[in-house]
mmCIF file of C-alpha atoms and ligand atoms in Angstrom:
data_model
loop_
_atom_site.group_PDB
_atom_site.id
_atom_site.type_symbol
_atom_site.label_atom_id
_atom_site.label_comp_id
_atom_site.label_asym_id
_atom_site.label_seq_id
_atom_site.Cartn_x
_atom_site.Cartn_y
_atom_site.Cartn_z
ATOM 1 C CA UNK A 23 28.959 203.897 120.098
ATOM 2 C CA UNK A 24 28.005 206.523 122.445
ATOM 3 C CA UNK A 25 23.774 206.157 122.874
ATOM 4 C CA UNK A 26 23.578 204.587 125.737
ATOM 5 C CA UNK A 27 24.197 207.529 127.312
ATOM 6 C CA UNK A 28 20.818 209.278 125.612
ATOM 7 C CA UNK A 29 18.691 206.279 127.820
ATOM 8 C CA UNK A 30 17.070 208.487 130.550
ATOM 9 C CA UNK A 31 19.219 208.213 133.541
ATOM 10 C CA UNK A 32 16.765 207.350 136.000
ATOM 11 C CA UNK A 33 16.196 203.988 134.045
ATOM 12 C CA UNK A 34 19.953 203.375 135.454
ATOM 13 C CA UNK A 35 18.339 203.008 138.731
ATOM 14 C CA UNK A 36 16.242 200.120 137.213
ATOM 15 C CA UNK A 37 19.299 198.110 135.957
ATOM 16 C CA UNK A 38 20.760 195.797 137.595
ATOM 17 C CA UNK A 39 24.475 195.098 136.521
ATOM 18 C CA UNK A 40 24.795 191.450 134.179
ATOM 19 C CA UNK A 41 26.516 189.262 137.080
ATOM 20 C CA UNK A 42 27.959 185.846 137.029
ATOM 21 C CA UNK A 43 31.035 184.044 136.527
ATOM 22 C CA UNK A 44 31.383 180.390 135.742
ATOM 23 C CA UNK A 45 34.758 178.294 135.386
ATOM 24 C CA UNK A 46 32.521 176.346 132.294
ATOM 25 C CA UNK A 47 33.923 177.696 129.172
ATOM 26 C CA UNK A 48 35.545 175.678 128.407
ATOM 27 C CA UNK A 49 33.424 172.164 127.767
ATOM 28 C CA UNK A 50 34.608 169.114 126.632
ATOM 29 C CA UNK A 51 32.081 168.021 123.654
ATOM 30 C CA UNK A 52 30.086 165.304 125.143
ATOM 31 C CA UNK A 53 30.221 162.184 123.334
ATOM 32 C CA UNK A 54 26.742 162.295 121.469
ATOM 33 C CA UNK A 55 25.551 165.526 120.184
ATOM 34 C CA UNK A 56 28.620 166.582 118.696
ATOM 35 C CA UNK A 57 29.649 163.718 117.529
ATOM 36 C CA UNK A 58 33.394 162.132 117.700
ATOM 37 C CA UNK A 59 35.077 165.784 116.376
ATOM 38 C CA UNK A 60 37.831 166.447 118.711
ATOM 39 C CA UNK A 61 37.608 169.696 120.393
ATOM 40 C CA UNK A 62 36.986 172.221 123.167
ATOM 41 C CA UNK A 63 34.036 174.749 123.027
ATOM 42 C CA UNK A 64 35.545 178.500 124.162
ATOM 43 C CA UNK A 65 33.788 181.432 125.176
ATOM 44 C CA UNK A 66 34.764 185.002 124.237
ATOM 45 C CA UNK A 67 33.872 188.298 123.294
ATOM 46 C CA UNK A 68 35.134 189.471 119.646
ATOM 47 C CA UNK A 69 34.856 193.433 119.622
ATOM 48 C CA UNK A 70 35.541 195.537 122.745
ATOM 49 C CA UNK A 71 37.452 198.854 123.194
ATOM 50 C CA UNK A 72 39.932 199.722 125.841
ATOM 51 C CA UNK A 73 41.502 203.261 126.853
ATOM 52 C CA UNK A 74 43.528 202.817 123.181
ATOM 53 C CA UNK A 75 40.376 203.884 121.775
ATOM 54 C CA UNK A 76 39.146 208.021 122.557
ATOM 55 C CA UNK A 77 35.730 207.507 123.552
ATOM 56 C CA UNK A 78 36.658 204.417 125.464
ATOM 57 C CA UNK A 79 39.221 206.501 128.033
ATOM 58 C CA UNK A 80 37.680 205.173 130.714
ATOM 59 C CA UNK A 81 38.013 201.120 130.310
ATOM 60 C CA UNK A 82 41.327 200.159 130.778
ATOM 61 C CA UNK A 83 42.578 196.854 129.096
ATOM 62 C CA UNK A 84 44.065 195.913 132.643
ATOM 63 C CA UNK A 85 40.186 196.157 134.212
ATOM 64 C CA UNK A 86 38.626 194.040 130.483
ATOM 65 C CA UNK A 87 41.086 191.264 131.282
ATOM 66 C CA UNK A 88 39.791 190.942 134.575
ATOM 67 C CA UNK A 89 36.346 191.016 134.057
ATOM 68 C CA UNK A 90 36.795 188.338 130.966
ATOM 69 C CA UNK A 91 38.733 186.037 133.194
ATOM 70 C CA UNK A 92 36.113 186.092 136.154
ATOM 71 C CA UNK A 93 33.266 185.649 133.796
ATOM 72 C CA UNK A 94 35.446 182.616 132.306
ATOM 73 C CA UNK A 95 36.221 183.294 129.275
ATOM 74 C CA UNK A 96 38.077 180.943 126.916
ATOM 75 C CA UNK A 97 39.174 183.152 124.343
ATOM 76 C CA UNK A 98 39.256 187.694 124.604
ATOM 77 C CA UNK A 99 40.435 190.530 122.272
ATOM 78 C CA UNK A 100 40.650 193.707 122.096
ATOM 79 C CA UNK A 101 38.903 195.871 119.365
ATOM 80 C CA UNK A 102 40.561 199.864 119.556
ATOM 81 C CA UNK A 103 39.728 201.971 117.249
ATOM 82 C CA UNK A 104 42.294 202.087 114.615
ATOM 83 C CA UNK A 105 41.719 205.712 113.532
ATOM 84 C CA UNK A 106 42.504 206.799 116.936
ATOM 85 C CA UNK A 107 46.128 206.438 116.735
ATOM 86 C CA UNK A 108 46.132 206.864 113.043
ATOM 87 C CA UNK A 109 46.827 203.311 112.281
ATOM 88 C CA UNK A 110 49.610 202.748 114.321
ATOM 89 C CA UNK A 111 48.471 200.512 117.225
ATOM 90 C CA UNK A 112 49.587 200.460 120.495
ATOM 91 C CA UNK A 113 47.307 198.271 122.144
ATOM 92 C CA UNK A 114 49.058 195.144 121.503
ATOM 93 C CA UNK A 115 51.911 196.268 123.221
ATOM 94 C CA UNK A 116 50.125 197.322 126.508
ATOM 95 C CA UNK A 117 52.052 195.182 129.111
ATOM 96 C CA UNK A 118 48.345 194.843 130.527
ATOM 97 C CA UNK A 119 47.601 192.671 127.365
ATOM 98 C CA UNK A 120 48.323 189.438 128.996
ATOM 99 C CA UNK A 121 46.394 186.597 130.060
ATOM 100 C CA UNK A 122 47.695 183.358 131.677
ATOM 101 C CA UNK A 123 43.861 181.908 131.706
ATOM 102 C CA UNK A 124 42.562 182.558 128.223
ATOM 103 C CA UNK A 125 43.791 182.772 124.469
ATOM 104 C CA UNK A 126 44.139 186.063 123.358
ATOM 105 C CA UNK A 127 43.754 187.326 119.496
ATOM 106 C CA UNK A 128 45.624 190.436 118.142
ATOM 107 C CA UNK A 129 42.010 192.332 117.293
ATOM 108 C CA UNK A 130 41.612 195.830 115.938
ATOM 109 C CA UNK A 131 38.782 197.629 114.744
ATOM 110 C CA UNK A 132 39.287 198.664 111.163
ATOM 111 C CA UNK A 133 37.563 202.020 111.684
ATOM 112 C CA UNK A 134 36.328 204.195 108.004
ATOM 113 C CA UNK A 135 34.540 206.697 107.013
ATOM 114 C CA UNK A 136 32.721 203.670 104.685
ATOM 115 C CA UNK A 137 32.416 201.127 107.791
ATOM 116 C CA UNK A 138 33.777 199.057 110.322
ATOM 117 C CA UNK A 139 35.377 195.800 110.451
ATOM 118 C CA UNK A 140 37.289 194.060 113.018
ATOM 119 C CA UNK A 141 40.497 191.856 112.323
ATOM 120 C CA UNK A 142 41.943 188.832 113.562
ATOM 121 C CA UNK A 143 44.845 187.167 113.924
ATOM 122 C CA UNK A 144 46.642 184.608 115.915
ATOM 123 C CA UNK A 145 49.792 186.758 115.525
ATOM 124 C CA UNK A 146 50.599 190.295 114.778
ATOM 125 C CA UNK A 147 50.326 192.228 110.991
ATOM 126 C CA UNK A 148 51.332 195.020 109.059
ATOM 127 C CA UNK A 149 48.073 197.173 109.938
ATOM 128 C CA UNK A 150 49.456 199.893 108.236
ATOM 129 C CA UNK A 151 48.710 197.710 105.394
ATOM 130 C CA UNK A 152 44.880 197.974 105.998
ATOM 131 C CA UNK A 153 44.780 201.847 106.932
ATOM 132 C CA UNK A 154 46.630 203.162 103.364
ATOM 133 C CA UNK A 155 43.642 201.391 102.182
ATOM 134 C CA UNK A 156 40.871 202.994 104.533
ATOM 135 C CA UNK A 157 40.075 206.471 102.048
ATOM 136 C CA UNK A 158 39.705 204.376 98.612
ATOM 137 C CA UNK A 159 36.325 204.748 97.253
ATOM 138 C CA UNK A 160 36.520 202.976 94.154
ATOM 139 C CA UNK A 161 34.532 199.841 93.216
ATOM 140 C CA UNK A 162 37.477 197.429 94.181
ATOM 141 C CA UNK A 163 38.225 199.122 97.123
ATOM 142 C CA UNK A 164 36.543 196.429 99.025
ATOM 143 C CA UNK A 165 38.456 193.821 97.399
ATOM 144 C CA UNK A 166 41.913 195.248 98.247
ATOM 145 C CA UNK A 167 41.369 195.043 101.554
ATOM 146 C CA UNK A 168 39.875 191.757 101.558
ATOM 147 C CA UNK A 169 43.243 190.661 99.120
ATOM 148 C CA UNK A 170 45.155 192.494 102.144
ATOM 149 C CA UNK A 171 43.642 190.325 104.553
ATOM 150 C CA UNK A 172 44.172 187.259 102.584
ATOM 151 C CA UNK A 173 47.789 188.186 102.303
ATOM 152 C CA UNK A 174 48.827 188.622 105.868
ATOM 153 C CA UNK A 175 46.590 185.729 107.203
ATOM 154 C CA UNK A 176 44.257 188.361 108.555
ATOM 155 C CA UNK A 177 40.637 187.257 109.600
ATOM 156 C CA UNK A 178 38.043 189.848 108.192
ATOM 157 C CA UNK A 179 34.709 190.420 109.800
ATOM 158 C CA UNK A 180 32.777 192.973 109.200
ATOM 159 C CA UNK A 181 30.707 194.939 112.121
ATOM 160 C CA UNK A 182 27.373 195.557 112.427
ATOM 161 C CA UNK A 183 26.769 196.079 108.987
ATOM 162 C CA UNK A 184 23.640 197.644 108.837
ATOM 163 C CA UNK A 185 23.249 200.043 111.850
ATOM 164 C CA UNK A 186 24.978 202.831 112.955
ATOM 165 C CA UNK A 187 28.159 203.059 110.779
ATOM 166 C CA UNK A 188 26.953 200.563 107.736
ATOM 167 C CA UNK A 189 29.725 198.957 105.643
ATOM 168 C CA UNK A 190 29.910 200.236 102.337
ATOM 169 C CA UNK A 191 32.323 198.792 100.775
ATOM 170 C CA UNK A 192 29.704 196.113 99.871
ATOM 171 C CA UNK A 193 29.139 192.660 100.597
ATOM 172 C CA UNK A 194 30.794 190.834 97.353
ATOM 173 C CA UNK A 195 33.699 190.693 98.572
ATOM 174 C CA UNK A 196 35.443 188.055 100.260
ATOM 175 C CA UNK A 197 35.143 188.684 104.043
ATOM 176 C CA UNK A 198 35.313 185.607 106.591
ATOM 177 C CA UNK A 199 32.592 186.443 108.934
ATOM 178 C CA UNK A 200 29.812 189.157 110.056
ATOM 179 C CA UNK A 201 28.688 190.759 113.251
ATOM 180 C CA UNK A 202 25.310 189.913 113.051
ATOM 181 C CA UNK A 203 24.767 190.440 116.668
ATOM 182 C CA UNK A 204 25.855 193.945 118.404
ATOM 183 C CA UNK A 205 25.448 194.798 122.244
ATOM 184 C CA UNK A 206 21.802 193.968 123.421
ATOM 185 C CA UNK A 207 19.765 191.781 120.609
ATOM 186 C CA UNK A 208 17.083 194.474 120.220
ATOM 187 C CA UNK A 209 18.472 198.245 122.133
ATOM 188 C CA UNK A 210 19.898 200.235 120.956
ATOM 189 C CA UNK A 211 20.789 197.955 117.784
ATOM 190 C CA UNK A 212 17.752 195.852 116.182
ATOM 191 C CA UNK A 213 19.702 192.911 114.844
ATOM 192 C CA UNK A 214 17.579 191.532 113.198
ATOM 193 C CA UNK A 215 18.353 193.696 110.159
ATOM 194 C CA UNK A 216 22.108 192.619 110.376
ATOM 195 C CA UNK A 217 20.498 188.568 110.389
ATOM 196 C CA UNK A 218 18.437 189.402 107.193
ATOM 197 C CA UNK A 219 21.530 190.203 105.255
ATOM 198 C CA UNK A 220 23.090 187.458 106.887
ATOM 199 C CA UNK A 221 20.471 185.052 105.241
ATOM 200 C CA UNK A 222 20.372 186.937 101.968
ATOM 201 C CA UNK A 223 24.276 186.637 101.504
ATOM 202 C CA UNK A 224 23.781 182.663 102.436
ATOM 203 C CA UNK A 225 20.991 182.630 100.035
ATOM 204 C CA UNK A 226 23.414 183.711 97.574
ATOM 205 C CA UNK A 227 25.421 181.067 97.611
ATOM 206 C CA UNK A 228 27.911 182.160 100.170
ATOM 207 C CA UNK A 229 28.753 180.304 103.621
ATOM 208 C CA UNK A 230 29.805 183.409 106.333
ATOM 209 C CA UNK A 231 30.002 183.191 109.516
ATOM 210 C CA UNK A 232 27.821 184.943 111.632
ATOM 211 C CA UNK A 233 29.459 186.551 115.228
ATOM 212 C CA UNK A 234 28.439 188.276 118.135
ATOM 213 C CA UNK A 235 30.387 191.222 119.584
ATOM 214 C CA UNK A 236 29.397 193.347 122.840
ATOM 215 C CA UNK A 237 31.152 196.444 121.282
ATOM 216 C CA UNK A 238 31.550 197.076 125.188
ATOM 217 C CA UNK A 239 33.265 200.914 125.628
ATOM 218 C CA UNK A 240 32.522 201.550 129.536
ATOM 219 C CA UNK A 241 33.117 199.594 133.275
ATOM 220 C CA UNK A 242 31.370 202.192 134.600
ATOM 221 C CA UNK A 243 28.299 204.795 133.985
ATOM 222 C CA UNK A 244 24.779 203.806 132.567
ATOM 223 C CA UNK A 245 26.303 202.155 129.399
ATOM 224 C CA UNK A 246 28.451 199.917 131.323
ATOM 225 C CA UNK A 247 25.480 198.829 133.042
ATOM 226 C CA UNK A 248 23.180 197.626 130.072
ATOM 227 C CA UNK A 249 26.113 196.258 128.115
ATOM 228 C CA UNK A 250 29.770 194.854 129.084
ATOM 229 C CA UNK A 251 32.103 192.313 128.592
ATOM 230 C CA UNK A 252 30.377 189.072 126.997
ATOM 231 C CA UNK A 253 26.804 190.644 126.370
ATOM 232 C CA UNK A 254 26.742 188.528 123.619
ATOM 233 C CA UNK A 255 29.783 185.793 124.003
ATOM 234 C CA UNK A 256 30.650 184.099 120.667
ATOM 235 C CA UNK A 257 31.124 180.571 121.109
ATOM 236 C CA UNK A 258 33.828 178.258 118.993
ATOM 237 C CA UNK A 259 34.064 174.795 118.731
ATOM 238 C CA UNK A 260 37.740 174.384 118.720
ATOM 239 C CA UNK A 261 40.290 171.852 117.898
ATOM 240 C CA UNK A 262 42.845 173.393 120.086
ATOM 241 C CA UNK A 263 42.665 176.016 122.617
ATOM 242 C CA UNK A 264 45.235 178.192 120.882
ATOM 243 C CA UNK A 265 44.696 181.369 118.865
ATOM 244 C CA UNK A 266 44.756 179.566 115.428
ATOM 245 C CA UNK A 267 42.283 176.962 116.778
ATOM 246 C CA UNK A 268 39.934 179.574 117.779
ATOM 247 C CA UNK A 269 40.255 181.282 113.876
ATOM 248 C CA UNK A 270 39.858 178.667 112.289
ATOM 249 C CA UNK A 271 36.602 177.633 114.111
ATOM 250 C CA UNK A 272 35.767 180.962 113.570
ATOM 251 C CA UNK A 273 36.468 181.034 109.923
ATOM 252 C CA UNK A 274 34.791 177.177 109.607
ATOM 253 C CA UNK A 275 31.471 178.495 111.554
ATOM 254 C CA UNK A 276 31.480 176.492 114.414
ATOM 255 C CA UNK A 277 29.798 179.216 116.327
ATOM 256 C CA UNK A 278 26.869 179.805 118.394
ATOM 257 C CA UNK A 279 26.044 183.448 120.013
ATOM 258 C CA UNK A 280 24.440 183.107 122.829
ATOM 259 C CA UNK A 281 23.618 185.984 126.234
ATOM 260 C CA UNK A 282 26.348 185.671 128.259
ATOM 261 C CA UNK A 283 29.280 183.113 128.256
ATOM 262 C CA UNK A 284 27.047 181.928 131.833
ATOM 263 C CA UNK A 285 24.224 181.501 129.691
ATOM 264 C CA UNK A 286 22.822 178.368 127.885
ATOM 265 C CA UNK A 287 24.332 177.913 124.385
ATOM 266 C CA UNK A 288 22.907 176.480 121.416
ATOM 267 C CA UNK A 289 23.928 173.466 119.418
ATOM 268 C CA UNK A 290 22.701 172.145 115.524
ATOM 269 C CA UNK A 291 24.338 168.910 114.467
ATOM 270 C CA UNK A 292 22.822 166.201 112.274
ATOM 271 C CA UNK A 293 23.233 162.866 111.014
ATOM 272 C CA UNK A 294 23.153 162.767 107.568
ATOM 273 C CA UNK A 295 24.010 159.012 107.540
ATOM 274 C CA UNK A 296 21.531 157.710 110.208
ATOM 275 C CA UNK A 297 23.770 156.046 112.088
ATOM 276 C CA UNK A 298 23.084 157.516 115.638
ATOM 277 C CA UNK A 299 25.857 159.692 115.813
ATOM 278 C CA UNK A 300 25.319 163.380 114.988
ATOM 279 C CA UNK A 301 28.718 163.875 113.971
ATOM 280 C CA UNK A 302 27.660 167.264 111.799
ATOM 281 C CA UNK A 303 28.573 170.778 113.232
ATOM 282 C CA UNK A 304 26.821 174.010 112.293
ATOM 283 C CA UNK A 305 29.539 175.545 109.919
ATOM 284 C CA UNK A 306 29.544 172.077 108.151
ATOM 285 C CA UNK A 307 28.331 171.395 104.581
ATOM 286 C CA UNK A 308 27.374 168.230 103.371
ATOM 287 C CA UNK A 309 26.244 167.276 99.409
ATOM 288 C CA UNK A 310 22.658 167.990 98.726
ATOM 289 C CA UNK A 311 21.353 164.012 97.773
ATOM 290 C CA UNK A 312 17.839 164.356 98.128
ATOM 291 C CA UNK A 313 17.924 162.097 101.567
ATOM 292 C CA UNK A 314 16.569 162.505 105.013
ATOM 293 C CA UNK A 315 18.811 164.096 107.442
ATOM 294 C CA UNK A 316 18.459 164.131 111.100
ATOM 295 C CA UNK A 317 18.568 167.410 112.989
ATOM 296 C CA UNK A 318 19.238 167.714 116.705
ATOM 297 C CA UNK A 319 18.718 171.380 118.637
ATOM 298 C CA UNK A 320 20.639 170.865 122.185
ATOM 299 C CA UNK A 321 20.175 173.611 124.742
ATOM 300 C CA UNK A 322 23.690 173.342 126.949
ATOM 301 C CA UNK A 323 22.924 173.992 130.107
ATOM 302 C CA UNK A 324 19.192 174.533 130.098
ATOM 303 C CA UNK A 325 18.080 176.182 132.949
ATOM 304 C CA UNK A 326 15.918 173.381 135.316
ATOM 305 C CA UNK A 327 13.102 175.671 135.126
ATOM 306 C CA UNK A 328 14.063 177.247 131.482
ATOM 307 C CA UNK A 329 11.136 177.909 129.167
ATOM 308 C CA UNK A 330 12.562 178.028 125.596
ATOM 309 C CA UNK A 331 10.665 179.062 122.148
ATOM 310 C CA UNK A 332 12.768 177.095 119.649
ATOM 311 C CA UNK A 333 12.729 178.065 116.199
ATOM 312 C CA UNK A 334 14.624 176.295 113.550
ATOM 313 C CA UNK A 335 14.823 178.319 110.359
ATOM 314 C CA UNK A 336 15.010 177.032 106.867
ATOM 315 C CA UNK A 337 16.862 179.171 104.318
ATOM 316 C CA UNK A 338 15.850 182.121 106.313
ATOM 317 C CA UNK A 339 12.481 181.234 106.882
ATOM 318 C CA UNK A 340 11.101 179.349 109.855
ATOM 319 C CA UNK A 341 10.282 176.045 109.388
ATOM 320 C CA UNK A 342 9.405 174.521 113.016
ATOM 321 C CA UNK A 343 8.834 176.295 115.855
ATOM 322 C CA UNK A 344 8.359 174.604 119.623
ATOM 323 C CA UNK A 345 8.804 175.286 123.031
ATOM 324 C CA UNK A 346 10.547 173.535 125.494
ATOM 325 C CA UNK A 347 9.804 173.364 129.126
ATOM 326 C CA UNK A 348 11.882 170.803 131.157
ATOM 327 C CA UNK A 349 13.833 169.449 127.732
ATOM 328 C CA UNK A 350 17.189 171.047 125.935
ATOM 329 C CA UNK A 351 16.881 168.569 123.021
ATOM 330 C CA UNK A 352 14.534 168.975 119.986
ATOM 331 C CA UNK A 353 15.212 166.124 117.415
ATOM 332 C CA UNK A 354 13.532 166.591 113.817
ATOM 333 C CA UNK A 355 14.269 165.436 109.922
ATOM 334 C CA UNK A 356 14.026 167.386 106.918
ATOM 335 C CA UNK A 357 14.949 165.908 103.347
ATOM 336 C CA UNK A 358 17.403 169.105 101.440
ATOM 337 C CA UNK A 359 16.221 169.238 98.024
ATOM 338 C CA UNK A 360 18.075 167.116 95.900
ATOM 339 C CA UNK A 361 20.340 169.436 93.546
ATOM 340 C CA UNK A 362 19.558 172.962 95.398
ATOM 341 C CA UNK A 363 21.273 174.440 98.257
ATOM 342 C CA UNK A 364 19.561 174.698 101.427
ATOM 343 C CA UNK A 365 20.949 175.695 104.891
ATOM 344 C CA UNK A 366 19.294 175.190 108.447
ATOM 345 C CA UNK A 367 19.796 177.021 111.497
ATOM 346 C CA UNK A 368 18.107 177.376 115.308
ATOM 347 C CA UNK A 369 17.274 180.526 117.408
ATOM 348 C CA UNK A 370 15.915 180.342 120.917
ATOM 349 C CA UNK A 371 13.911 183.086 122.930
ATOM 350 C CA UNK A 372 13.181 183.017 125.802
ATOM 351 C CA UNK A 373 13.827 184.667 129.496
ATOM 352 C CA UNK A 374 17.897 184.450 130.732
ATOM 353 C CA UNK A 375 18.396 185.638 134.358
ATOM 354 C CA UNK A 376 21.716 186.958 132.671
ATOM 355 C CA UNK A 377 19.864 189.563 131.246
ATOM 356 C CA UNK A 378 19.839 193.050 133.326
ATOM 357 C CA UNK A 379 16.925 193.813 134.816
ATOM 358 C CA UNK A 380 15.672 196.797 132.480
ATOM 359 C CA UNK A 381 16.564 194.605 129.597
ATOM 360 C CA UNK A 382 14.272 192.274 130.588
ATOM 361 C CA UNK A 383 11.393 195.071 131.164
ATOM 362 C CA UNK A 384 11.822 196.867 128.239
ATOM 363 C CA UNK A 385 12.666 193.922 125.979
ATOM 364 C CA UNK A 386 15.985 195.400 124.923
ATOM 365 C CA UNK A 387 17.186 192.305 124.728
ATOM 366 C CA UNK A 388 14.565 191.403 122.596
ATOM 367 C CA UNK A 389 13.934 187.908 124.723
ATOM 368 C CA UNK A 390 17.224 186.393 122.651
ATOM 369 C CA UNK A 391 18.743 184.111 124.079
ATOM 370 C CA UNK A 392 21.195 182.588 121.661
ATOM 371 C CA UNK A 393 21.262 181.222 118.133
ATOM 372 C CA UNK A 394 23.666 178.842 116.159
ATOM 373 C CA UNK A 395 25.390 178.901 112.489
ATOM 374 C CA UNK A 396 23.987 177.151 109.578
ATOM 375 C CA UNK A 397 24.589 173.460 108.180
ATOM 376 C CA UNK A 398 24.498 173.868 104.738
ATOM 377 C CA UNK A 399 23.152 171.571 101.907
ATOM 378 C CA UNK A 400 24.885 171.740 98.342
ATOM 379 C CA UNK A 401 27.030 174.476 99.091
ATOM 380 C CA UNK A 402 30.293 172.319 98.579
HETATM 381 ZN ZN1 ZN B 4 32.134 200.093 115.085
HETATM 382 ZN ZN1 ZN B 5 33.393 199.130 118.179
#
């Protein structure tokens, strides 16, 4: 994506670059909230371009690396554009792709005429696979490629679905997760259109995980400055800190977006069988019995002085809103219909000092500060 560059250039002046590093991406689950599920939450950034991709000639993967690593990343890809080299990728082969400090996923961006997607895998593919497929227009177009990805153990995820370059190869198909957060929440992409889907696909009966990615293109010039590596970081609860850990917590939905991977992330578990321990993880789903359930909202690493507008949303439509000030937990209990499916997830606004300067004054990032995945109800 190239707008950026439209933004006035004086506003550059205004903006001051996102800063901060932190060694704590890494976090142990603590006892509590999370329950006894073995794991490791990682930080990472799911869709980026390096000098493999045209328009991104000036970002080279040796300088992304770096800048991942120092913010403290847990996890990192890169995204090139696939039609760029005409399907045969070379980024994977860069000696610069290397990292001794976080996991690293063989990523490409699955660039068409009809819509992007990004894939994943723990190991290389055949991607020549995916671009014979990229010029079918037929109705089960979509479906090859998602059979494709099934095939070759290939993570599918669409990209910002609704703006810019909208998929069309529809949304029936079996993909394993969405970008339902692009670059800053609210400039130059409003999200929330991406999230709408997101809910009406879940409504539907389907459980898809919902990503961010920065879609970063630039280290330096205006665009570097309002968006860049991490602006938003996907969070994964994961078993292992290895590549297949981090897909399959990706694939299972134990993932919160939040600002920055320095920013405070955003937890929903519950305790569906009241015994204290809130041992279920967005991504879960649990049988729809017509009991109470116990929800808990954490806010990791609440700013001391953090005001935060919780709002927990009940099959797409808010059903409690509160702010914090000088808390990070919100308990509450619900009762799923008995039968029916229902699916609850949490969004937080709020201010983030992560956010650049001119974000903050013209709202671009639309006072987001992070959101988590669903649990579902009677989706089993
Ligand atoms: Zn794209
Ligand atoms: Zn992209």
């Amino acid at each position: 994506m190239r707008w950026l560059y439209l933004v006035a250039t004086a506003t550059a002046l205004l903006l001051s670059a996102c800063s901060g590093s932190s060694d704590d991406t890494s976090t142990p689950a603590p006892g509590g909230p999370s329950g006894p599920r073995p794991g490791t939450w990682l930080s990472g950034d799911l869709h980026l371009h390096s000098d493999h991709s045209d328009d991104a000639a000036d970002n080279p993967i040796e300088k992304l690396v770096k800048v991942a690593e120092e913010r403290g990343m847990g996890f990192f890809t890169i995204t090139d554009h696939d039609n760029h080299v005409e399907g045969r990728l070379t980024t994977w082969d860069d000696p610069a792709f290397r990292s001794d400090k976080m996991v690293l996923l063989h990523g490409v961006e699955y660039t068409t005429a009809r819509g992007h997607a990004n894939l994943f895998s723990a190991a290389r593919f055949d991607h020549m696979r995916f671009y014979a497929l990229r010029d079918r227009t037929d109705a089960e177009a979509g479906r090859a490629i998602a059979a494709e990805a099934r095939a070759q153990g290939v993570h599918l995820s669409v990209n910002h679905p609704v703006n810019g370059d909208p998929w069309e190869f529809g949304f029936d198909m079996p993909f394993d997760s969405m970008e339902i957060w692009n670059a800053l929440y609210a400039f130059p992409t409003d999200n929330s259109g991406a999230i709408r889907l997101w809910d009406e696909l879940i409504a539907g009966g389907r459980r898809i995980t919902g990503r961010g990615g920065s879609d970063c293109h630039h280290q330096t010039g205006i665009e570097s400055l309002g968006l860049n590596v991490g602006n938003p970081t996907t969070w994964v609860y994961s078993q292992a800190p290895t590549a297949a850990g981090v897909l399959a917590a990706l694939k299972a939905g134990h993932v919160a977006i939040g600002y920055a991977p320095t920013a405070e992330r955003i937890r929903l578990t519950a305790d569906a069988d009241r015994d204290g321990g809130y041992e279920t993880l967005m991504g879960d789903a649990l049988p729809a019995q017509g009991q109470p359930v116990a929800f808990r909202v954490d806010i990791d690493r609440a700013r001391p002085l953090g005001i935060y507008n919780v709002t927990v949303l009940k099959n797409g439509q808010p059903f409690l809103e509160r702010r914090l000030f000088g808390e990070q937990v919100l308990d509450f209990e619900d009762t799923p219909a008995a039968g029916q499916r229902s699916w609850y997830r949490a969004e937080v606004r709020g201010s983030t000092p992560e956010a650049p300067a001119l974000a903050v004054l013209a709202g671009f990032y639309g006072d987001f500060v992070g959101m988590t995945n669903p649990i579902y109800f009677g989706y089993e």
